Amino acid sequence: QLAESGGDLVQPGGSLGLSCAASGFSLEQYTIAWFRQAPGKEREGVSCISSTDGSAYYRHSVKGRFTMSRDTAKNMFYLQMTSLTPEDTAVYYCATKWDCTWSTPYDYWGQGTQVTVSS
């Protein structure tokens, strides 16, 4: 089971940190990811950390602004977001998947947490 937290209303240019807690399995063995879905839009991958070598990948629009990390001791992973824009407004989900290829489907995900960027 995955559970996200940390979503909030934030002003453009602001920062926000999301957390994802895993229970019932060890995250260390899984490729982990964040994806988001805005109203009326397709789901889109945001970031991913590979279980193979720990490499992190980001979609182009968030590269340099978002940082994904994990804490295997706590069985949690995180998404630190900076320089937020209204285009980042979406429900954010943490998930597991087979690999960090963007087209690889997600296996498990949480209930989502709302991030709204607005003045």
PDB file of N, CA and C in Angstrom, residues 7 14 17 21 35 38 42 47 54-56 66-67 69 72 74 77 81 83 92-94 97 103-104 107-108 110:
ATOM      1  N   GLY A   7       0.216  17.456  -0.152  1.00  0.00           N
ATOM      2  CA  GLY A   7      -0.394  18.348  -1.120  1.00  0.00           C
ATOM      3  C   GLY A   7      -0.997  19.574  -0.450  1.00  0.00           C
ATOM      4  N   GLY A  14       6.398  29.210  -5.569  1.00  0.00           N
ATOM      5  CA  GLY A  14       6.606  28.592  -4.261  1.00  0.00           C
ATOM      6  C   GLY A  14       7.126  27.175  -4.347  1.00  0.00           C
ATOM      7  N   GLY A  17       6.733  20.037  -0.659  1.00  0.00           N
ATOM      8  CA  GLY A  17       7.301  18.698  -0.596  1.00  0.00           C
ATOM      9  C   GLY A  17       6.214  17.662  -0.404  1.00  0.00           C
ATOM     10  N   ALA A  21       4.472   7.073   1.757  1.00  0.00           N
ATOM     11  CA  ALA A  21       4.801   6.012   2.705  1.00  0.00           C
ATOM     12  C   ALA A  21       4.334   4.675   2.147  1.00  0.00           C
ATOM     13  N   PHE A  35       3.609  10.301 -10.584  1.00  0.00           N
ATOM     14  CA  PHE A  35       2.922  10.791 -11.763  1.00  0.00           C
ATOM     15  C   PHE A  35       1.828  11.740 -11.303  1.00  0.00           C
ATOM     16  N   ALA A  38      -3.978  16.179 -14.117  1.00  0.00           N
ATOM     17  CA  ALA A  38      -4.757  17.396 -13.984  1.00  0.00           C
ATOM     18  C   ALA A  38      -6.149  17.152 -14.565  1.00  0.00           C
ATOM     19  N   GLU A  42      -4.444  13.949 -19.612  1.00  0.00           N
ATOM     20  CA  GLU A  42      -3.907  12.608 -19.475  1.00  0.00           C
ATOM     21  C   GLU A  42      -2.967  12.543 -18.275  1.00  0.00           C
ATOM     22  N   SER A  47       8.467  11.783 -12.370  1.00  0.00           N
ATOM     23  CA  SER A  47       9.820  11.385 -12.015  1.00  0.00           C
ATOM     24  C   SER A  47       9.847   9.908 -11.677  1.00  0.00           C
ATOM     25  N   GLY A  54      19.556   3.191  -8.952  1.00  0.00           N
ATOM     26  CA  GLY A  54      19.216   4.389  -8.201  1.00  0.00           C
ATOM     27  C   GLY A  54      19.192   5.658  -9.024  1.00  0.00           C
ATOM     28  N   SER A  55      19.294   5.527 -10.346  1.00  0.00           N
ATOM     29  CA  SER A  55      19.259   6.722 -11.194  1.00  0.00           C
ATOM     30  C   SER A  55      17.870   7.354 -11.152  1.00  0.00           C
ATOM     31  N   ALA A  56      17.852   8.685 -11.165  1.00  0.00           N
ATOM     32  CA  ALA A  56      16.596   9.433 -11.147  1.00  0.00           C
ATOM     33  C   ALA A  56      16.333  10.037 -12.520  1.00  0.00           C
ATOM     34  N   PHE A  66      12.160  19.935  -9.760  1.00  0.00           N
ATOM     35  CA  PHE A  66      11.686  18.861  -8.884  1.00  0.00           C
ATOM     36  C   PHE A  66      12.858  17.923  -8.562  1.00  0.00           C
ATOM     37  N   THR A  67      12.852  17.415  -7.346  1.00  0.00           N
ATOM     38  CA  THR A  67      13.859  16.436  -6.933  1.00  0.00           C
ATOM     39  C   THR A  67      13.162  15.283  -6.228  1.00  0.00           C
ATOM     40  N   SER A  69      13.521  11.692  -4.144  1.00  0.00           N
ATOM     41  CA  SER A  69      14.476  10.983  -3.301  1.00  0.00           C
ATOM     42  C   SER A  69      13.767   9.864  -2.559  1.00  0.00           C
ATOM     43  N   THR A  72      15.151   4.443   2.273  1.00  0.00           N
ATOM     44  CA  THR A  72      14.815   3.028   2.394  1.00  0.00           C
ATOM     45  C   THR A  72      14.644   2.610   3.847  1.00  0.00           C
ATOM     46  N   LYS A  74      13.219   4.311   6.172  1.00  0.00           N
ATOM     47  CA  LYS A  74      11.864   4.686   6.581  1.00  0.00           C
ATOM     48  C   LYS A  74      10.805   4.108   5.646  1.00  0.00           C
ATOM     49  N   PHE A  77       9.390   7.622   0.114  1.00  0.00           N
ATOM     50  CA  PHE A  77      10.057   8.433  -0.884  1.00  0.00           C
ATOM     51  C   PHE A  77       9.346   9.764  -1.010  1.00  0.00           C
ATOM     52  N   MET A  81       9.407  19.960  -4.700  1.00  0.00           N
ATOM     53  CA  MET A  81       9.041  20.762  -5.863  1.00  0.00           C
ATOM     54  C   MET A  81       9.334  22.229  -5.582  1.00  0.00           C
ATOM     55  N   SER A  83       9.868  26.367  -7.533  1.00  0.00           N
ATOM     56  CA  SER A  83       9.489  27.215  -8.677  1.00  0.00           C
ATOM     57  C   SER A  83       8.200  26.726  -9.327  1.00  0.00           C
ATOM     58  N   TYR A  92      -1.248  14.426  -7.499  1.00  0.00           N
ATOM     59  CA  TYR A  92       0.022  13.719  -7.606  1.00  0.00           C
ATOM     60  C   TYR A  92      -0.087  12.360  -6.926  1.00  0.00           C
ATOM     61  N   TYR A  93       0.426  11.360  -7.611  1.00  0.00           N
ATOM     62  CA  TYR A  93       0.376   9.993  -7.119  1.00  0.00           C
ATOM     63  C   TYR A  93       1.783   9.415  -7.016  1.00  0.00           C
ATOM     64  N   CYS A  94       2.036   8.657  -5.961  1.00  0.00           N
ATOM     65  CA  CYS A  94       3.264   7.880  -5.916  1.00  0.00           C
ATOM     66  C   CYS A  94       2.931   6.464  -6.369  1.00  0.00           C
ATOM     67  N   LYS A  97       6.632   0.703 -10.439  1.00  0.00           N
ATOM     68  CA  LYS A  97       6.569   0.222 -11.810  1.00  0.00           C
ATOM     69  C   LYS A  97       7.775  -0.649 -12.084  1.00  0.00           C
ATOM     70  N   SER A 103       6.815   4.824 -20.824  1.00  0.00           N
ATOM     71  CA  SER A 103       5.621   4.104 -21.282  1.00  0.00           C
ATOM     72  C   SER A 103       5.290   2.869 -20.448  1.00  0.00           C
ATOM     73  N   THR A 104       6.209   2.444 -19.586  1.00  0.00           N
ATOM     74  CA  THR A 104       5.928   1.282 -18.739  1.00  0.00           C
ATOM     75  C   THR A 104       4.787   1.606 -17.795  1.00  0.00           C
ATOM     76  N   ASP A 107       2.297  -0.167 -11.574  1.00  0.00           N
ATOM     77  CA  ASP A 107       1.735  -1.374 -10.969  1.00  0.00           C
ATOM     78  C   ASP A 107       0.801  -1.038  -9.809  1.00  0.00           C
ATOM     79  N   TYR A 108       1.285  -0.245  -8.906  1.00  0.00           N
ATOM     80  CA  TYR A 108       0.512   0.141  -7.725  1.00  0.00           C
ATOM     81  C   TYR A 108       0.673   1.640  -7.510  1.00  0.00           C
ATOM     82  N   GLY A 110      -0.968   5.186  -4.932  1.00  0.00           N
ATOM     83  CA  GLY A 110      -1.760   5.608  -3.786  1.00  0.00           C
ATOM     84  C   GLY A 110      -3.032   6.328  -4.201  1.00  0.00           C
TER      85      GLY A 110
END
